[in-house]
Structures are given as C-alpha cells and as structure tokens.
XYZ file of N, CA and C in Angstrom:
777
model
N 17.228 10.571 0.333
C 18.597 10.176 0.665
C 18.740 8.658 0.568
N 19.749 8.213 -0.171
C 20.036 6.777 -0.343
C 18.874 6.008 -0.964
N 17.986 6.706 -1.668
C 16.841 6.041 -2.305
C 17.304 5.201 -3.491
N 16.811 3.982 -3.536
C 17.022 3.094 -4.675
C 15.646 2.794 -5.250
N 15.120 3.689 -6.084
C 13.715 3.601 -6.519
C 13.375 2.284 -7.189
N 12.188 1.794 -6.890
C 11.754 0.509 -7.433
C 11.631 0.560 -8.949
N 11.348 1.731 -9.495
C 11.330 1.939 -10.954
C 11.991 3.280 -11.247
N 12.652 3.414 -12.412
C 13.229 4.708 -12.799
C 12.150 5.650 -13.309
N 12.409 6.939 -13.254
C 11.405 7.915 -13.648
C 11.410 8.253 -15.123
N 10.352 8.935 -15.577
C 10.283 9.426 -16.933
C 9.285 8.695 -17.815
N 8.830 9.379 -18.853
C 7.816 8.813 -19.736
C 8.315 7.587 -20.491
N 9.580 7.624 -20.958
C 10.097 6.479 -21.721
C 10.104 5.217 -20.875
N 10.463 5.353 -19.601
C 10.448 4.192 -18.699
C 9.017 3.768 -18.386
N 8.123 4.740 -18.322
C 6.709 4.419 -18.083
C 6.166 3.562 -19.209
N 6.486 3.919 -20.441
C 5.998 3.162 -21.597
C 6.629 1.771 -21.649
N 7.889 1.676 -21.237
C 8.540 0.362 -21.183
C 7.875 -0.522 -20.136
N 7.568 0.069 -18.972
C 6.916 -0.682 -17.905
C 5.513 -1.099 -18.315
N 4.805 -0.238 -19.025
C 3.467 -0.557 -19.516
C 3.531 -1.732 -20.489
N 4.504 -1.698 -21.375
C 4.656 -2.783 -22.343
C 5.015 -4.089 -21.647
N 5.928 -4.008 -20.681
C 6.397 -5.195 -19.973
C 5.307 -5.841 -19.128
N 4.552 -5.037 -18.411
C 3.613 -5.587 -17.427
C 2.177 -5.712 -17.924
N 1.832 -5.000 -18.978
C 0.456 -5.033 -19.484
C 0.398 -5.564 -20.918
N 1.002 -4.866 -21.840
C 0.903 -5.238 -23.256
C 1.412 -6.647 -23.525
N 2.524 -6.999 -22.906
C 3.164 -8.296 -23.178
C 2.575 -9.453 -22.375
N 1.601 -9.184 -21.520
C 1.067 -10.247 -20.659
C -0.466 -10.291 -20.705
N -1.031 -10.664 -21.819
C -2.500 -10.646 -21.941
C -3.218 -11.542 -20.934
N -2.686 -12.719 -20.664
C -3.370 -13.608 -19.714
C -3.273 -13.081 -18.279
N -2.132 -12.510 -17.939
C -1.972 -11.883 -16.624
C -2.976 -10.752 -16.457
N -3.072 -9.913 -17.471
C -3.984 -8.763 -17.423
C -5.435 -9.230 -17.323
N -5.799 -10.208 -18.130
C -7.192 -10.661 -18.190
C -7.652 -11.330 -16.905
N -6.730 -11.942 -16.181
C -7.100 -12.690 -14.967
C -6.642 -12.004 -13.683
N -6.100 -10.801 -13.801
C -5.580 -10.079 -12.636
C -6.660 -9.871 -11.591
N -6.330 -10.213 -10.342
C -7.206 -9.943 -9.205
C -6.336 -9.379 -8.097
N -6.528 -8.127 -7.781
C -5.628 -7.441 -6.863
C -5.460 -8.143 -5.517
N -6.543 -8.656 -4.898
C -6.363 -9.316 -3.596
C -5.465 -10.552 -3.649
N -5.283 -11.126 -4.847
C -4.485 -12.347 -4.965
C -3.019 -12.076 -5.277
N -2.637 -10.804 -5.394
C -1.236 -10.490 -5.657
C -0.429 -10.607 -4.365
N 0.863 -10.790 -4.499
C 1.729 -11.046 -3.344
C 2.384 -9.770 -2.826
N 2.303 -9.585 -1.526
C 2.963 -8.424 -0.916
C 4.314 -8.800 -0.308
N 4.758 -10.024 -0.530
C 6.038 -10.452 0.027
C 7.026 -10.855 -1.070
N 6.768 -10.407 -2.284
C 7.699 -10.694 -3.377
C 9.024 -9.991 -3.113
N 10.111 -10.687 -3.368
C 11.433 -10.105 -3.109
C 12.220 -9.841 -4.393
N 11.704 -10.301 -5.530
C 12.385 -10.070 -6.806
C 11.417 -9.405 -7.786
N 10.713 -10.194 -8.557
C 9.744 -9.647 -9.499
C 8.444 -9.314 -8.767
N 7.990 -8.062 -8.879
C 6.785 -7.649 -8.183
C 5.549 -8.300 -8.814
N 4.538 -8.556 -7.997
C 3.331 -9.243 -8.466
C 2.308 -8.296 -9.074
N 2.549 -6.996 -8.974
C 1.661 -6.001 -9.578
C 2.407 -5.282 -10.706
N 1.750 -4.359 -11.365
C 2.366 -3.694 -12.526
C 3.400 -2.639 -12.131
N 3.318 -2.110 -10.916
C 4.173 -1.000 -10.446
C 4.131 0.166 -11.451
N 2.950 0.451 -11.930
C 2.751 1.596 -12.815
C 2.296 2.834 -12.046
N 1.956 2.656 -10.777
C 1.403 3.766 -10.000
C 2.317 4.990 -9.916
N 3.645 4.829 -9.785
C 4.481 6.048 -9.769
C 4.352 6.859 -11.054
N 4.256 6.175 -12.180
C 4.138 6.867 -13.459
C 2.784 7.556 -13.591
N 1.750 6.945 -13.023
C 0.436 7.579 -13.035
C 0.450 8.838 -12.168
N 1.071 8.745 -11.012
C 1.081 9.876 -10.082
C 1.853 11.076 -10.626
N 2.919 10.794 -11.370
C 3.755 11.877 -11.888
C 3.352 12.335 -13.283
N 2.307 11.739 -13.842
C 1.845 12.160 -15.150
C 2.654 11.627 -16.311
N 3.484 10.627 -16.050
C 4.265 10.006 -17.126
C 3.400 9.054 -17.953
N 2.294 8.667 -17.378
C 1.356 7.744 -18.024
C -0.046 8.228 -17.684
N -0.896 8.356 -18.668
C -2.242 8.877 -18.419
C -3.218 7.748 -18.115
N -4.291 8.048 -17.390
C -5.327 7.039 -17.145
C -5.890 6.472 -18.442
N -6.022 7.313 -19.463
C -6.548 6.866 -20.756
C -5.591 5.845 -21.395
N -4.284 6.140 -21.359
C -3.303 5.197 -21.906
C -3.403 3.848 -21.214
N -3.473 3.892 -19.893
C -3.542 2.652 -19.124
C -4.818 1.886 -19.449
N -5.939 2.578 -19.492
C -7.237 1.936 -19.715
C -7.252 1.181 -21.044
N -6.808 1.841 -22.090
C -6.856 1.203 -23.407
C -5.790 0.127 -23.571
N -4.674 0.266 -22.889
C -3.656 -0.787 -22.924
C -4.187 -2.050 -22.250
N -4.902 -1.880 -21.138
C -5.518 -3.018 -20.448
C -6.547 -3.684 -21.365
N -7.394 -2.875 -21.997
C -8.432 -3.405 -22.888
C -7.819 -4.203 -24.034
N -6.830 -3.617 -24.675
C -6.199 -4.263 -25.824
C -5.521 -5.566 -25.430
N -4.829 -5.563 -24.313
C -4.125 -6.757 -23.861
C -5.112 -7.849 -23.460
N -6.136 -7.479 -22.729
C -7.132 -8.449 -22.283
C -7.867 -9.077 -23.463
N -8.112 -8.285 -24.483
C -8.807 -8.796 -25.671
C -8.000 -9.880 -26.387
N -6.690 -9.860 -26.217
C -5.823 -10.861 -26.851
C -5.650 -12.116 -26.001
N -6.223 -12.114 -24.827
C -6.034 -13.231 -23.907
C -6.862 -14.453 -24.307
N -6.274 -15.607 -24.040
C -6.980 -16.866 -24.293
C -7.563 -17.451 -23.002
N -7.517 -16.675 -21.930
C -8.025 -17.154 -20.644
C -9.517 -17.478 -20.750
N -9.949 -18.632 -20.214
C -11.364 -19.029 -20.316
C -12.315 -18.113 -19.555
N -11.816 -17.497 -18.502
C -12.632 -16.540 -17.754
C -11.760 -15.356 -17.366
N -12.378 -14.202 -17.304
C -11.631 -12.978 -17.043
C -12.143 -12.283 -15.789
N -11.237 -11.641 -15.097
C -11.604 -10.930 -13.875
C -12.409 -9.677 -14.220
N -13.141 -9.193 -13.246
C -14.004 -8.036 -13.443
C -13.782 -7.025 -12.315
N -14.186 -5.788 -12.525
C -14.120 -4.800 -11.444
C -14.909 -5.286 -10.233
N -14.475 -4.970 -9.028
C -13.416 -4.020 -8.693
C -12.010 -4.611 -8.609
N -11.867 -5.957 -8.684
C -10.550 -6.557 -8.460
C -9.672 -6.558 -9.702
N -10.248 -6.370 -10.881
C -9.492 -6.382 -12.127
C -8.669 -5.107 -12.272
N -7.806 -5.080 -13.292
C -7.021 -3.871 -13.542
C -7.914 -2.704 -13.950
N -8.943 -2.975 -14.734
C -9.903 -1.911 -15.041
C -10.563 -1.411 -13.754
N -10.858 -2.326 -12.861
C -11.452 -1.958 -11.584
C -10.549 -1.056 -10.768
N -9.247 -1.309 -10.823
C -8.297 -0.483 -10.085
C -8.261 0.936 -10.651
N -8.352 1.034 -11.976
C -8.376 2.356 -12.607
C -9.643 3.123 -12.209
N -10.763 2.421 -12.144
C -12.015 3.053 -11.726
C -11.953 3.485 -10.269
N -11.355 2.642 -9.435
C -11.225 2.961 -8.000
C -10.368 4.207 -7.801
N -9.334 4.336 -8.618
C -8.473 5.518 -8.562
C -9.287 6.780 -8.829
N -10.112 6.744 -9.853
C -10.924 7.911 -10.173
C -11.962 8.195 -9.092
N -12.487 7.131 -8.478
C -13.435 7.321 -7.376
C -12.762 8.050 -6.215
N -11.533 7.696 -5.904
C -10.781 8.371 -4.839
C -10.628 9.857 -5.151
N -10.324 10.161 -6.403
C -10.182 11.561 -6.808
C -11.515 12.305 -6.682
N -12.602 11.631 -6.986
C -13.926 12.246 -6.858
C -14.229 12.580 -5.404
N -13.913 11.676 -4.491
C -14.161 11.920 -3.074
C -13.337 13.095 -2.551
N -12.071 13.147 -2.961
C -11.208 14.248 -2.538
C -11.747 15.580 -3.059
N -12.155 15.594 -4.321
C -12.701 16.807 -4.919
C -13.972 17.252 -4.193
N -14.831 16.299 -3.882
C -16.090 16.631 -3.211
C -15.838 17.217 -1.826
N -14.907 16.611 -1.074
C -14.586 17.125 0.261
C -14.053 18.551 0.176
N -13.181 18.800 -0.773
C -12.576 20.123 -0.899
C -13.532 21.161 -1.475
N -14.548 20.705 -2.207
C -15.574 21.629 -2.692
C -16.344 22.223 -1.521
N -16.561 21.398 -0.496
C -17.327 21.870 0.667
C -16.451 22.678 1.613
N -15.266 22.146 1.941
C -14.316 22.865 2.801
C -12.950 22.779 2.124
N -12.520 23.838 1.460
C -11.253 23.797 0.731
C -10.084 23.334 1.602
N -9.338 22.368 1.082
C -8.169 21.865 1.790
C -8.452 20.849 2.873
N -9.711 20.422 3.009
C -10.059 19.525 4.118
C -9.650 18.077 3.875
N -9.504 17.703 2.600
C -9.083 16.321 2.306
C -7.649 16.130 2.797
N -7.398 14.977 3.396
C -6.058 14.732 3.916
C -5.881 15.198 5.344
N -6.972 15.628 5.971
C -6.917 16.021 7.370
C -8.237 15.674 8.051
N -8.243 15.823 9.358
C -9.442 15.500 10.136
C -10.404 16.687 10.165
N -9.894 17.857 10.514
C -10.742 19.036 10.688
C -11.417 19.443 9.379
N -12.741 19.547 9.427
C -13.496 20.022 8.291
C -13.736 19.008 7.198
N -13.197 17.821 7.331
C -13.345 16.783 6.311
C -14.689 16.077 6.482
N -15.586 16.280 5.545
C -16.944 15.743 5.652
C -16.978 14.221 5.699
N -15.908 13.586 5.231
C -15.884 12.129 5.189
C -15.144 11.512 6.368
N -14.605 12.332 7.253
C -13.775 11.817 8.340
C -14.493 11.824 9.683
N -14.470 10.676 10.338
C -14.990 10.575 11.702
C -13.889 11.010 12.663
N -14.144 11.996 13.533
C -13.110 12.430 14.480
C -12.852 11.351 15.525
N -11.600 11.006 15.689
C -11.186 9.985 16.658
C -10.151 10.615 17.587
N -10.253 10.401 18.891
C -9.282 11.000 19.822
C -7.962 10.229 19.836
N -7.175 10.395 18.785
C -5.905 9.682 18.685
C -4.906 10.175 19.726
N -3.981 9.289 20.096
C -2.869 9.684 20.954
C -1.849 10.464 20.127
N -0.901 11.083 20.812
C 0.161 11.826 20.126
C 1.473 11.541 20.843
N 2.190 10.526 20.364
C 3.446 10.114 20.978
C 4.551 10.149 19.925
N 5.360 11.202 19.895
C 6.403 11.342 18.873
C 7.392 10.181 18.834
N 7.701 9.589 19.987
C 8.657 8.481 20.026
C 8.092 7.253 19.315
N 6.837 6.964 19.566
C 6.190 5.828 18.910
C 6.108 6.070 17.408
N 5.744 7.286 17.019
C 5.640 7.620 15.603
C 6.989 7.468 14.905
N 8.043 7.933 15.553
C 9.384 7.829 14.972
C 9.821 6.378 14.824
N 9.523 5.559 15.827
C 9.865 4.138 15.745
C 9.161 3.482 14.572
N 7.918 3.844 14.356
C 7.156 3.308 13.209
C 7.782 3.754 11.895
N 8.089 5.044 11.793
C 8.681 5.578 10.570
C 10.002 4.898 10.234
N 10.800 4.632 11.243
C 12.149 4.104 11.037
C 12.214 2.582 11.021
N 11.066 1.924 11.143
C 11.053 0.463 11.143
C 11.685 -0.115 12.395
N 11.297 0.444 13.554
C 11.848 -0.015 14.836
C 10.742 -0.366 15.827
N 9.638 -0.888 15.336
C 8.534 -1.230 16.242
C 8.787 -2.540 16.973
N 9.657 -3.384 16.421
C 9.909 -4.696 17.005
C 9.090 -5.799 16.360
N 8.174 -5.419 15.472
C 7.397 -6.408 14.721
C 8.019 -6.523 13.324
N 8.700 -7.617 13.034
C 9.473 -7.733 11.797
C 8.694 -7.456 10.511
N 7.477 -7.956 10.427
C 6.706 -7.741 9.195
C 6.444 -6.256 8.975
N 6.063 -5.548 10.017
C 5.817 -4.110 9.929
C 7.107 -3.364 9.624
N 8.157 -3.699 10.337
C 9.430 -3.001 10.160
C 10.030 -3.247 8.777
N 9.859 -4.447 8.240
C 10.360 -4.750 6.900
C 9.656 -3.888 5.858
N 8.347 -3.732 6.010
C 7.594 -2.879 5.083
C 8.108 -1.438 5.124
N 8.348 -0.941 6.324
C 8.814 0.437 6.454
C 10.228 0.606 5.902
N 11.043 -0.424 6.007
C 12.392 -0.377 5.431
C 12.330 -0.383 3.909
N 11.393 -1.146 3.344
C 11.241 -1.122 1.895
C 10.780 0.264 1.434
N 9.856 0.858 2.166
C 9.391 2.202 1.838
C 10.555 3.187 1.836
N 11.374 3.119 2.858
C 12.513 4.027 2.988
C 13.530 3.818 1.864
N 13.715 2.571 1.454
C 14.743 2.231 0.470
C 14.282 2.400 -0.968
N 13.068 1.922 -1.273
C 12.591 1.899 -2.657
C 11.487 2.904 -2.965
N 10.910 3.506 -1.924
C 9.825 4.454 -2.162
C 8.531 3.794 -2.581
N 8.357 2.552 -2.175
C 7.169 1.795 -2.617
C 6.934 0.631 -1.669
N 5.674 0.263 -1.492
C 5.279 -0.960 -0.784
C 4.035 -1.487 -1.489
N 3.889 -2.801 -1.533
C 2.666 -3.417 -2.050
C 1.473 -2.915 -1.243
N 0.306 -2.875 -1.866
C -0.851 -2.281 -1.187
C -1.205 -2.985 0.116
N -0.995 -4.302 0.204
C -1.312 -4.985 1.460
C -0.312 -4.635 2.556
N 0.925 -4.365 2.160
C 1.904 -3.879 3.124
C 1.510 -2.506 3.649
N 1.029 -1.673 2.759
C 0.564 -0.337 3.163
C -0.620 -0.456 4.118
N -1.514 -1.369 3.806
C -2.665 -1.586 4.686
C -2.207 -2.019 6.074
N -1.251 -2.928 6.116
C -0.794 -3.468 7.397
C -0.139 -2.394 8.260
N 0.753 -1.589 7.666
C 1.454 -0.587 8.479
C 0.530 0.560 8.869
N -0.457 0.869 8.019
C -1.412 1.923 8.352
C -2.336 1.486 9.477
N -2.813 0.257 9.397
C -3.655 -0.282 10.463
C -2.870 -0.342 11.774
N -1.618 -0.775 11.696
C -0.774 -0.897 12.883
C -0.563 0.455 13.556
N -0.312 1.500 12.756
C -0.067 2.830 13.330
C -1.313 3.399 13.983
N -2.472 3.102 13.444
C -3.696 3.733 13.916
C -4.495 2.829 14.846
N -5.584 2.299 14.370
C -6.521 1.562 15.232
C -6.018 0.199 15.661
N -5.049 -0.369 14.920
C -4.626 -1.731 15.206
C -3.786 -1.867 16.456
N -2.806 -0.967 16.627
C -1.861 -1.139 17.732
C -1.423 0.166 18.390
N -0.909 1.126 17.618
C -0.224 2.274 18.217
C -1.135 3.457 18.527
N -2.307 3.496 17.924
C -3.312 4.530 18.170
C -2.761 5.945 17.944
N -2.013 6.099 16.860
C -1.521 7.406 16.450
C -2.358 7.914 15.280
N -2.429 9.204 15.112
C -3.300 9.797 14.097
C -2.907 9.397 12.685
N -3.910 9.103 11.879
C -3.662 8.769 10.488
C -3.067 9.943 9.722
N -3.297 11.183 10.204
C -2.729 12.345 9.531
C -1.196 12.268 9.505
N -0.610 11.798 10.609
C 0.856 11.691 10.687
C 1.361 10.612 9.732
N 0.633 9.519 9.660
C 1.023 8.454 8.747
C 0.898 8.890 7.302
N -0.179 9.608 6.992
C -0.397 10.081 5.629
C 0.707 11.036 5.189
N 1.149 11.901 6.091
C 2.229 12.832 5.764
C 3.531 12.090 5.484
N 3.782 11.032 6.255
C 4.998 10.244 6.034
C 4.947 9.543 4.682
N 3.813 8.954 4.362
C 3.651 8.314 3.059
C 3.816 9.344 1.934
N 3.226 10.512 2.133
C 3.290 11.558 1.113
C 4.739 11.947 0.806
N 5.581 11.918 1.822
C 6.970 12.340 1.639
C 7.890 11.221 1.178
N 7.421 9.953 1.215
C 8.293 8.830 0.895
C 7.850 7.995 -0.319
N 6.573 7.958 -0.616
C 6.100 7.119 -1.715
C 6.369 7.754 -3.073
N 6.926 6.982 -3.984
C 7.113 7.454 -5.349
C 5.765 7.697 -6.031
N 4.757 6.940 -5.616
C 3.431 7.092 -6.221
C 2.481 7.889 -5.325
N 3.057 8.739 -4.483
C 2.212 9.545 -3.589
C 1.184 10.322 -4.403
N -0.054 10.220 -3.998
C -1.168 10.866 -4.687
C -2.087 11.429 -3.615
N -2.312 12.722 -3.659
C -3.088 13.412 -2.634
C -4.436 12.758 -2.370
N -5.157 12.424 -3.429
C -6.495 11.853 -3.273
C -6.432 10.424 -2.757
N -5.606 9.593 -3.380
C -5.524 8.177 -3.000
C -4.949 7.998 -1.612
N -3.926 8.766 -1.290
C -3.288 8.645 0.016
C -4.269 8.979 1.134
N -4.982 10.084 0.965
C -5.957 10.470 1.978
C -7.072 9.453 2.126
N -7.557 8.944 1.001
C -8.640 7.958 1.039
C -8.192 6.696 1.762
N -7.012 6.203 1.415
C -6.535 4.956 2.025
C -6.324 5.081 3.525
N -5.820 6.228 3.960
C -5.627 6.395 5.404
C -6.947 6.548 6.148
N -7.918 7.201 5.535
C -9.250 7.257 6.142
C -9.817 5.844 6.291
N -9.681 5.057 5.248
C -10.217 3.690 5.229
C -9.517 2.818 6.262
N -8.189 2.808 6.245
C -7.446 1.888 7.116
C -7.536 2.261 8.584
N -7.747 3.514 8.877
C -7.884 3.926 10.279
C -9.324 3.847 10.755
N -10.215 3.429 9.839
C -11.661 3.396 10.121
C -12.193 4.781 10.474
N -11.585 5.797 9.895
C -12.069 7.159 10.084
C -13.065 7.559 9.009
N -13.096 6.801 7.918
C -14.020 7.108 6.846
C -14.185 5.944 5.889
N -15.383 5.773 5.372
C -15.723 4.791 4.339
C -15.789 3.351 4.843
N -14.958 2.984 5.775
C -14.901 1.610 6.294
C -14.889 1.688 7.812
N -15.830 0.976 8.458
C -15.964 1.128 9.901
C -15.912 -0.180 10.681
N -15.472 -1.254 10.037
C -15.356 -2.526 10.767
C -14.015 -2.535 11.510
N -13.979 -1.713 12.551
C -12.726 -1.462 13.268
C -12.116 -2.713 13.885
N -12.940 -3.739 14.091
C -12.462 -4.973 14.719
C -11.703 -5.853 13.726
N -11.750 -5.532 12.443
C -11.023 -6.301 11.433
C -9.649 -5.672 11.234
N -8.666 -6.226 11.901
C -7.312 -5.670 11.872
C -6.328 -6.622 11.190
N -5.285 -6.056 10.638
C -4.198 -6.850 10.077
C -3.247 -7.234 11.201
N -3.148 -8.512 11.472
C -2.228 -8.954 12.510
C -0.796 -8.749 12.038
N 0.049 -8.095 12.835
C 1.446 -7.912 12.447
C 2.247 -9.208 12.516
N 1.623 -10.259 13.039
C 2.306 -11.555 13.159
C 1.699 -12.586 12.211
N 0.404 -12.811 12.330
C -0.231 -13.923 11.611
C -0.529 -13.619 10.147
N -0.692 -12.347 9.803
C -1.190 -11.988 8.477
C -0.354 -12.571 7.340
N 0.963 -12.513 7.464
C 1.805 -12.968 6.359
C 2.426 -14.347 6.548
N 2.211 -14.950 7.692
C 2.788 -16.283 7.917
C 2.358 -17.286 6.859
N 1.119 -17.197 6.439
C 0.606 -18.174 5.470
C 1.184 -17.966 4.079
N 1.561 -16.728 3.765
C 2.090 -16.415 2.440
C 3.608 -16.516 2.352
N 4.266 -16.298 3.456
C 5.734 -16.283 3.476
C 6.217 -16.920 4.776
N 5.966 -18.221 4.941
C 6.273 -18.874 6.224
C 7.749 -18.831 6.611
N 8.633 -18.767 5.637
C 10.068 -18.714 5.950
C 10.560 -17.291 6.179
N 9.700 -16.312 5.897
C 10.059 -14.915 6.140
C 11.091 -14.356 5.184
N 11.034 -14.753 3.908
C 12.023 -14.270 2.927
C 11.988 -12.748 2.801
N 10.793 -12.191 2.841
C 10.651 -10.736 2.729
C 11.297 -10.045 3.929
N 11.042 -10.560 5.105
C 11.639 -10.005 6.322
C 13.154 -10.126 6.264
N 13.651 -11.253 5.849
C 15.103 -11.478 5.793
C 15.784 -10.502 4.826
N 15.081 -10.135 3.737
C 15.652 -9.199 2.790
C 15.765 -7.805 3.375
N 14.704 -7.331 4.018
C 14.666 -5.949 4.472
C 15.171 -5.753 5.891
N 15.265 -6.829 6.649
C 15.844 -6.763 7.992
C 16.975 -7.791 8.068
N 18.121 -7.497 7.457
C 19.217 -8.476 7.403
C 19.717 -8.918 8.769
N 19.470 -8.131 9.805
C 19.870 -8.529 11.152
C 19.109 -9.757 11.641
N 17.999 -10.079 10.964
C 17.214 -11.262 11.327
C 17.384 -12.394 10.310
N 18.298 -12.239 9.381
C 18.411 -13.182 8.266
C 18.763 -14.602 8.694
N 19.418 -14.757 9.825
C 19.819 -16.093 10.287
C 18.845 -16.685 11.298
N 17.776 -15.981 11.581
C 16.822 -16.450 12.584
C 15.998 -17.615 12.024
N 15.811 -18.687 12.783
C 14.974 -19.800 12.315
C 13.564 -19.329 11.975
N 12.953 -19.983 10.999
C 11.646 -19.566 10.507
C 10.590 -19.489 11.607
N 10.663 -20.363 12.585
C 9.617 -20.375 13.615
C 9.650 -19.136 14.511
N 10.755 -18.381 14.421
C 10.859 -17.166 15.234
C 10.822 -15.881 14.401
N 10.805 -16.001 13.089
C 11.026 -14.842 12.232
C 9.958 -13.767 12.383
N 8.723 -14.147 12.683
C 7.663 -13.167 12.883
C 7.525 -12.735 14.343
N 8.126 -13.516 15.244
C 8.061 -13.220 16.682
C 9.440 -13.464 17.301
N 10.421 -12.638 16.984
C 11.792 -12.884 17.457
C 11.941 -12.865 18.973
N 11.016 -12.222 19.658
C 11.083 -12.190 21.119
C 10.801 -13.552 21.757
N 10.304 -14.483 20.952
C 10.058 -15.837 21.484
C 11.273 -16.753 21.314
N 12.297 -16.273 20.620
C 13.495 -17.091 20.411
C 14.299 -17.187 21.709
N 14.979 -18.309 21.926
C 15.819 -18.424 23.126
C 16.949 -17.400 23.096
N 17.362 -16.961 24.245
C 18.403 -15.927 24.329
C 19.776 -16.449 23.925
N 19.948 -17.777 24.013
C 21.252 -18.356 23.653
C 21.051 -19.483 22.663
C-alpha cells in the first residue's frame, strides 16, 4: 500500500540498472568496497540496487558476475578491491548464504528462518512485546535514525545494508530484545529484495544467534550515523516532522528545549 519502489520491476529495467551501475562505471566497480558505501544517501544510492532484480530472477548471478568482470577489466584504477568487500565478493557471499540455508533445511526441513530445529541458531530467551514490535515496524521508537530507516522500508521497500544492520540490532540484542524471527518476517513482507536465505542469515548474524557472537558490538542508534550525516539529511527526508530541528538535536530530539 502506497509503495513507491526504489526501482521499477522487470527484466528490461534490471538490464538498464545493470548497465547504469555496473557496465557504465568501470572505476566504481573495480574499487567498490561495501563497507565504504553510504547508508544515508538521499538521492543517488551508493550501491547498485540490483538486489531486487536478483531476488525476483530478473537478473541471474551469472549475468551479474560477468558484467562485474567485464567492467572491472576496463578500469584504469591503480588498485582494485577484492573479496569479500568487492562486488565479486558480494556475489560470493550471496551464494554462501544460500548454501547455509540449504544445509540447515537438509537436516531439518523448513528450519532456516526460525529458531526451532535450526542447526545454526543459538536459542535466546527473547521477550515478546507486541506493542514494542509494532512501534519498531511503524518507525515510532523515538530514535530518529532507526525510525527513518523503517520509514524508508515502508515507502520504498529497501534500505541500505547498514540501515538494515542498525534496525535489526536495535530490535534484538541492541535495545528492544525482541525475537529476530519477528523482524525477519517483517523484512520478508516489505523488502523488494526479500530473499529467504539472505534474510535468515542476516537476522541470525545481527541478533548474534548464529555465525557472529560478539554481542557487545552494537550499532548505536545515536552515534553510529552522526559522523556520516551530522546534519541529519536522511532523517529530515524520512521524518519530515523533524525537518526543522537544529542539527545538534536531530539524533536526540528529547534533548531539545521544550520551547
């Protein structure tokens, strides 16, 4: 309802997006490093945004792989990025996620994407508070950075991967202590690039339920993006009610004077 998708659907649009973001940008492709992309872009996205086309089968992994190779080969960049942070690395990581999902389901059919029976999931006694979960889904937690990400998800069906990391960490081990299963279901129903294997893997990782266990390393809902977007342009776009707030309060509006 009221979705304004970040990219239009279909194979023809997928090929146009591939040409625009990969074929036509050899130096970008050759030097791409995923951790260095921006999750607070408000106009032109810092990533390829090809994931929806991959998820829906409009673009094949083989097409993407060879397009990356061909474009990178034409680059004049003195040094080139390598897996896992490169675009080739991202394609490999995608296949690794699919392998993990397949392996889990081989042992217990249907166990991927849930806690029970999932060989890769550590059971955690999560809380179950429907009101808190709903506030998170609707972008009403009171933390502007988190709420802005959720508003973008609701509006465009997409969020940059670091935004996804932040809201997933916030819902689970970081702040709200709600089950990652609930978050995964919400992502599954809202993301244009929803992928059963990738979605489950990312939620296991971000909740420290599987693959990653440094639970003390959390994404701060306040400090994490201050260095990248000190004026809060991303927040101002997705939370227009805060658009006139001075920059020093944009990440912590509760610290602003009442008058």
